[in-house]
Short mmCIF file of C-alpha atoms in Angstrom, two decimals:
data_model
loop_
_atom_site.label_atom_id
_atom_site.label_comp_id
_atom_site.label_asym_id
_atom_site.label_seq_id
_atom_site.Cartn_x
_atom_site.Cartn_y
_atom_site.Cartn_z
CA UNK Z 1 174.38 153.51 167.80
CA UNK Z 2 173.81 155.92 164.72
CA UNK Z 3 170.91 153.53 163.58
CA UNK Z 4 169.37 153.34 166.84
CA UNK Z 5 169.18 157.01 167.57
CA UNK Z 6 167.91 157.38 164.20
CA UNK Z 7 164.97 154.74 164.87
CA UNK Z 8 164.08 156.73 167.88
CA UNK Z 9 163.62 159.97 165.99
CA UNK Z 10 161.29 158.25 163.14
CA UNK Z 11 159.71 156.51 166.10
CA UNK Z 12 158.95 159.38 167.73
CA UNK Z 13 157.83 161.56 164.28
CA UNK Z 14 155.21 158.28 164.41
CA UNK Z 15 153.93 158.93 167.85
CA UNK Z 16 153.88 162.76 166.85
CA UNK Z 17 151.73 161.85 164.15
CA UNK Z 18 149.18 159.65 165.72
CA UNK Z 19 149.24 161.84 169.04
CA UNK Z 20 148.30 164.95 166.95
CA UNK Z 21 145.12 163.03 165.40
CA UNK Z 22 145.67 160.69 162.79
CA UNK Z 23 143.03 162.17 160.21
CA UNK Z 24 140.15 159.35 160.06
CA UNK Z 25 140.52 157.82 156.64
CA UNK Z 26 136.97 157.80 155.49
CA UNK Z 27 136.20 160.94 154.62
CA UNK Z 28 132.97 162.63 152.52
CA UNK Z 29 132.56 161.87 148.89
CA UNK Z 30 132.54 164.74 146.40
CA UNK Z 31 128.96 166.64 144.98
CA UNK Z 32 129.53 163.55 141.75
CA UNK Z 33 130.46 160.97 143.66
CA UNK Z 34 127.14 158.59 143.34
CA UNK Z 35 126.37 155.70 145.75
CA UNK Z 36 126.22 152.34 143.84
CA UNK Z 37 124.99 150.34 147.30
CA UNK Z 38 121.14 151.96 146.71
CA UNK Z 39 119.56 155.13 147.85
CA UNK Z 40 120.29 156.52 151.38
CA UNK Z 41 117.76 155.97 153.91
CA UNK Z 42 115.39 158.85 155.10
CA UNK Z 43 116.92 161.17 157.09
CA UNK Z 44 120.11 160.03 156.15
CA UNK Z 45 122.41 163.39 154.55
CA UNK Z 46 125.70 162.45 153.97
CA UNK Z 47 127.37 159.38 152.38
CA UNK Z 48 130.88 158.64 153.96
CA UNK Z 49 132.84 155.34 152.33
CA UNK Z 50 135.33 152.73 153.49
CA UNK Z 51 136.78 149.30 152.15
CA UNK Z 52 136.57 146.28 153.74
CA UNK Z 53 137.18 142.09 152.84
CA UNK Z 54 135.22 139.18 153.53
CA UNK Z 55 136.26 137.30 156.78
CA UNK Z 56 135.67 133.37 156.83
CA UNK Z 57 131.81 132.70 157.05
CA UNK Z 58 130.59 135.94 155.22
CA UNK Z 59 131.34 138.84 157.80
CA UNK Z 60 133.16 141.67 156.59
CA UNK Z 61 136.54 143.24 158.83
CA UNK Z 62 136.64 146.78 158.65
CA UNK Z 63 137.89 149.94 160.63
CA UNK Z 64 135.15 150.39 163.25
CA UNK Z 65 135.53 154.30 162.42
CA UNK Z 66 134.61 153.53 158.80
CA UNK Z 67 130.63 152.71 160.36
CA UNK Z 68 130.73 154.08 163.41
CA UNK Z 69 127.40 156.58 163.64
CA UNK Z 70 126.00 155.21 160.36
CA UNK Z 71 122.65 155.66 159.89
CA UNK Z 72 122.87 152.57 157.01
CA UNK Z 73 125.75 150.50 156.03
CA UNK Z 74 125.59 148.88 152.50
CA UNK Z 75 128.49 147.19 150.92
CA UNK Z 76 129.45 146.06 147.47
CA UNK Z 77 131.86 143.53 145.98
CA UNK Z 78 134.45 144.63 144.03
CA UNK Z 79 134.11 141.70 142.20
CA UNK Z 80 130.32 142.46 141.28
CA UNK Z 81 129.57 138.75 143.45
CA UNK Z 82 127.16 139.88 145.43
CA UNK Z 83 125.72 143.65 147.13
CA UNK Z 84 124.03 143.65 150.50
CA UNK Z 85 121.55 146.12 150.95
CA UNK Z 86 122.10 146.24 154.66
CA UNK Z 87 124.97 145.69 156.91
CA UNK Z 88 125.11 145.90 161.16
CA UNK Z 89 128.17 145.77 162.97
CA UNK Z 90 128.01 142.31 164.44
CA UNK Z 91 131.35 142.58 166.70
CA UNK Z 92 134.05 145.15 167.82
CA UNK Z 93 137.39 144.50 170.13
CA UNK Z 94 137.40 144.68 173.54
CA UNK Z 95 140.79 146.87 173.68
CA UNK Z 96 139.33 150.06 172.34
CA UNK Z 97 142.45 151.49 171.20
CA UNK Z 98 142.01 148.73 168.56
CA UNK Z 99 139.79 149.97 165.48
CA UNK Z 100 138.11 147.36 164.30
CA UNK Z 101 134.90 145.58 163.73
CA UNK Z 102 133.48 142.83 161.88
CA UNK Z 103 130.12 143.68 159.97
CA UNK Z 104 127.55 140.81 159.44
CA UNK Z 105 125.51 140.84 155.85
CA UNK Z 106 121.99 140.87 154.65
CA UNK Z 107 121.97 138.77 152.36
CA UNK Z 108 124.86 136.95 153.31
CA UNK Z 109 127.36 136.17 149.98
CA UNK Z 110 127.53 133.37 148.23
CA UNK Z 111 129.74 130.86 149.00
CA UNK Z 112 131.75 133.45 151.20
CA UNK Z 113 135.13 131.54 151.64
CA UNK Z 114 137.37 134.69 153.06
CA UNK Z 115 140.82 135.57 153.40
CA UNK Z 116 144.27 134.12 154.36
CA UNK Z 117 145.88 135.55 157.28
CA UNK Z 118 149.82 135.99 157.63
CA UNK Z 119 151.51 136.92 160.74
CA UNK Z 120 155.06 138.38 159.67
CA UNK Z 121 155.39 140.48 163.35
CA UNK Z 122 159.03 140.32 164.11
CA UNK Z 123 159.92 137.75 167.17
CA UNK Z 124 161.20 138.77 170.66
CA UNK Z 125 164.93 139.00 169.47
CA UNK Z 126 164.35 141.03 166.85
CA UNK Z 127 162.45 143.61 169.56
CA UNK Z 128 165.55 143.53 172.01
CA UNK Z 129 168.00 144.56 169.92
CA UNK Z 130 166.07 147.70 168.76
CA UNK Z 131 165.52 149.19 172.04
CA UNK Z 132 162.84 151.11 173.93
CA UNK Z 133 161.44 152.66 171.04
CA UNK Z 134 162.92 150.98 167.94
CA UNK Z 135 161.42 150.41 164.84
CA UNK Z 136 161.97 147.04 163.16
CA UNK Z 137 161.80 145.60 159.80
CA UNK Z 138 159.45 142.51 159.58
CA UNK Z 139 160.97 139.37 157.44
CA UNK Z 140 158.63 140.28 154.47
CA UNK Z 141 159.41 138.37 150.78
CA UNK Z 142 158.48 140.89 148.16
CA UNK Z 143 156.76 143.77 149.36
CA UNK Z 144 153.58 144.79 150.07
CA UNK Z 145 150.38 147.01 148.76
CA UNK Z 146 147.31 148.06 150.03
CA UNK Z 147 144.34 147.52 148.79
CA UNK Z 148 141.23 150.11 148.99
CA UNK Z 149 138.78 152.55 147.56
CA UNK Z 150 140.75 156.41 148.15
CA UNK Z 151 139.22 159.68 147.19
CA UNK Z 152 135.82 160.54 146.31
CA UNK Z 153 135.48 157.83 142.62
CA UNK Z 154 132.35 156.23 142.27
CA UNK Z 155 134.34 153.35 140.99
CA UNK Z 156 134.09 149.77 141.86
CA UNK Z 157 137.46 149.39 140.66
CA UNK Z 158 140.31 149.12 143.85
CA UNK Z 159 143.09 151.13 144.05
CA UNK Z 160 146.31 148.79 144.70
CA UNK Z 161 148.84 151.43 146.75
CA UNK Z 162 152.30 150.07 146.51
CA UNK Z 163 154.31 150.02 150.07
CA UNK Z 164 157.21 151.65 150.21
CA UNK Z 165 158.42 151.00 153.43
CA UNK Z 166 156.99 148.65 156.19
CA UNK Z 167 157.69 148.88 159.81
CA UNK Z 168 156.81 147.30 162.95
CA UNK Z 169 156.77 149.68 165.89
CA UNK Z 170 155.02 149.21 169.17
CA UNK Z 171 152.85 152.88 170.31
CA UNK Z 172 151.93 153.56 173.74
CA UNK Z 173 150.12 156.84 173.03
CA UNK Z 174 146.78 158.11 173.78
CA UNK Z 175 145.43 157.41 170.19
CA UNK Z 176 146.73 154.05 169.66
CA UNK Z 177 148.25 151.60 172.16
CA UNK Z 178 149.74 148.23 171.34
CA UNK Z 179 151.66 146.75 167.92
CA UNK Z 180 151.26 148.20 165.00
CA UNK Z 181 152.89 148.67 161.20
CA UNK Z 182 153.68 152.12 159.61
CA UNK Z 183 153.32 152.01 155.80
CA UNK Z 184 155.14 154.68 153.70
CA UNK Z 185 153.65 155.24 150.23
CA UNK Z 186 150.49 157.37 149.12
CA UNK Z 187 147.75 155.74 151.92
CA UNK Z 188 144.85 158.39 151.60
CA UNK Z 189 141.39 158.83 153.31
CA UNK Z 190 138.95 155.89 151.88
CA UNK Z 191 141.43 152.91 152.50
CA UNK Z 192 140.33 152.29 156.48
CA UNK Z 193 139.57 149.27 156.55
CA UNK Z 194 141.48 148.22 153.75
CA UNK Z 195 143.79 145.04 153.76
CA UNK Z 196 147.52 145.45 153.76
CA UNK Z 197 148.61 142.03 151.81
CA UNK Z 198 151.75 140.39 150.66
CA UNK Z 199 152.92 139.31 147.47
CA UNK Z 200 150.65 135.79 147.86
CA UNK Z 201 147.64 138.09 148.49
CA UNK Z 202 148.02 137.20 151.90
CA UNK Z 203 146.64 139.95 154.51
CA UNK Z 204 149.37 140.93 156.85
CA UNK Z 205 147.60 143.79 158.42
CA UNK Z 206 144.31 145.95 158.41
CA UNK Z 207 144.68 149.67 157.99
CA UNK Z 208 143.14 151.98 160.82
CA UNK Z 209 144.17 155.74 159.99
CA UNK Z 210 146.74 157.76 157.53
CA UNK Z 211 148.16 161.12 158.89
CA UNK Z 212 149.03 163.96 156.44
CA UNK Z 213 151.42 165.97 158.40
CA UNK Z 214 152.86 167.28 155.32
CA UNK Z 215 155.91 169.78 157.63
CA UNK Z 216 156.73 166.73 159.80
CA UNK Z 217 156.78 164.25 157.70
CA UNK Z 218 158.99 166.73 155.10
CA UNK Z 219 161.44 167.73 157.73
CA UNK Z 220 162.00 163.83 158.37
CA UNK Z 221 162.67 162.90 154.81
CA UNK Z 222 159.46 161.43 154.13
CA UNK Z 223 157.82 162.01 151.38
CA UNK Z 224 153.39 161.05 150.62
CA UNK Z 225 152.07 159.79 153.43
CA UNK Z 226 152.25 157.79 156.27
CA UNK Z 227 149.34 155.05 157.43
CA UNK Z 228 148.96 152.75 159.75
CA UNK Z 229 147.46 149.19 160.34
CA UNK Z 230 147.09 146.70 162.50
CA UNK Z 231 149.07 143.24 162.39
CA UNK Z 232 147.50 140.05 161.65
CA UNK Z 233 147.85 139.02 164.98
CA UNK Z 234 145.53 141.43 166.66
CA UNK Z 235 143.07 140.70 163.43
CA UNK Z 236 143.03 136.93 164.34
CA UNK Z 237 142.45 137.70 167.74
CA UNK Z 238 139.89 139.91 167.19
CA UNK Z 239 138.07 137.66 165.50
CA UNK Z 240 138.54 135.32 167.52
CA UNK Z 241 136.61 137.36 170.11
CA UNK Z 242 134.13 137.39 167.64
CA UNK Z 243 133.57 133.71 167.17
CA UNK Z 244 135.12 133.31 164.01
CA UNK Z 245 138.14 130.39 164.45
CA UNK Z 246 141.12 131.16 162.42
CA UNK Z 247 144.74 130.99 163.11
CA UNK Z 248 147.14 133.25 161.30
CA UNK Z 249 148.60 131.22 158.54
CA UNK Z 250 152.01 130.23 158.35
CA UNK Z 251 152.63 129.46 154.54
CA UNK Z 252 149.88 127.97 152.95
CA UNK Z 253 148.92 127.78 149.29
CA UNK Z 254 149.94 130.09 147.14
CA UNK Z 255 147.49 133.07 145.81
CA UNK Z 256 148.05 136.20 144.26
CA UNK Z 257 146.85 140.00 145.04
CA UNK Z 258 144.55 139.47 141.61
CA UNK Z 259 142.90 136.35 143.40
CA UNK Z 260 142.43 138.36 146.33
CA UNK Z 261 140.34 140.86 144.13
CA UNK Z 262 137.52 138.75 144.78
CA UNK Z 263 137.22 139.49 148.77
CA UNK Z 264 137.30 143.17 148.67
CA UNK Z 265 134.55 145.06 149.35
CA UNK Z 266 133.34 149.01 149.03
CA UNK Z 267 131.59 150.17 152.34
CA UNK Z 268 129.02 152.83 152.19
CA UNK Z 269 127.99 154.74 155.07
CA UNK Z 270 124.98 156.95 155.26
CA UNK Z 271 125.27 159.39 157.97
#
């Protein structure tokens, strides 16, 4: 009874947190932070960034906050493959609450293979023994990390944010409604967008926003910061939507979060 009570509590310091606007995770670059995607278009003031990875076929998944009122999007490879000078938002999900989109390229990549997708979302048992507003612990083998492009660094090179805690919860706020993961660890404005992958470099989830209630969060024992992303699941589906044909994975081959390296990209929005 203890554990569930104390469930509903962090549950509810979650819903707090995304009812009292999780802070949009792109946010503007620093006077020295200098675009590597080209020059910004005319009329264009203000360069806002994001991260993204390739999808199957060459698209890119993002947060659809990440490009939403952009002037120009650009994106580069992490892995120096490939840079396209222009990028248009070729899809977004029809349940709005759901930030996504899926961005197509010009020039396409090279031999654009894409990710693996993982479902780990905890089954229907799992959900009825937690309650109303439980929180549950997804069947996860060796942690998990984001990966993403934080701050205002003018670097190519991804930051790789180690997950301290992962766990499923299911929000029915105004902000966000429908299945969702909370990540503990240092998630900061620039990883929207980012993937949330296992140990196999498997993505498990795509994070959509990162609040930085610092009182809350201290009062409840956590400490950094606490993001949020959406489950492979509602990924696949989205993209489904979008005419790309993918199931979420259920083992597969393994990879490796330095092979995955090589599908991250660095979004640039000029605004």
């Amino acid at each position: 009874m203890f554990c569930r009570r104390l469930n509903a509590a962090v549950a509810g310091v979650l819903a707090t947190l995304l009812a009292t606007l999780l802070a949009a995770c792109a946010s503007l670059p620093g006077k020295d932070w200098v675009p590597v995607a080209g020059r910004a278009p005319s009329g264009a003031q203000n360069l806002a960034g994001g991260t993204g990875f390739l999808a199957p076929g060459g698209g890119v998944v993002t947060a659809w906050h990440v490009v939403k009122g952009c002037k120009a999007i650009r994106v580069s490879a992490a892995s120096g493959a490939f840079q396209a000078v222009s990028a248009t938002v070729a899809a977004l999900p029809t349940r709005p609450s759901l930030d996504l989109a899926l961005l197509r390229l010009d020039p396409a990549p090279p031999n654009a293979v894409g990710v693996e997708l993982h479902d780990i979302w905890p089954a229907a048992p799992a959900w009825t023994a937690a309650g109303e507003h439980g929180l549950v612990k997804p069947d996860l083998e060796g942690g998990a990390m984001v990966f993403g492009y934080p701050g205002a660094s003018a670097s190519m090179q991804p930051v790789v944010t180690p997950v301290s805690q992962l766990l499923a919860t299911r929000l029915t706020n105004i902000a966000w409604q429908g299945d969702a993961y909370a990540l503990f660890g240092e998630i900061a404005r620039g990883d929207s967008g980012g993937p949330l992958i296992d140990r196999r470099g498997r993505v498990i989830g795509v994070v959509l926003a990162v609040a930085f209630h610092e009182e809350l969060l201290q009062k409840n024992g956590i400490h950094g910061s606490v993001g949020f992303a959406a489950p492979a699941h509602d990924v696949v589906g989205f993209l489904n939507e979008a005419g790309v044909r993918l199931d979420p994975a259920n083992g597969g081959a393994a990879t490796s979060p330095e092979a995955f390296a090589d599908n991250l990209v660095r979004i640039f929005c000029y605004r």
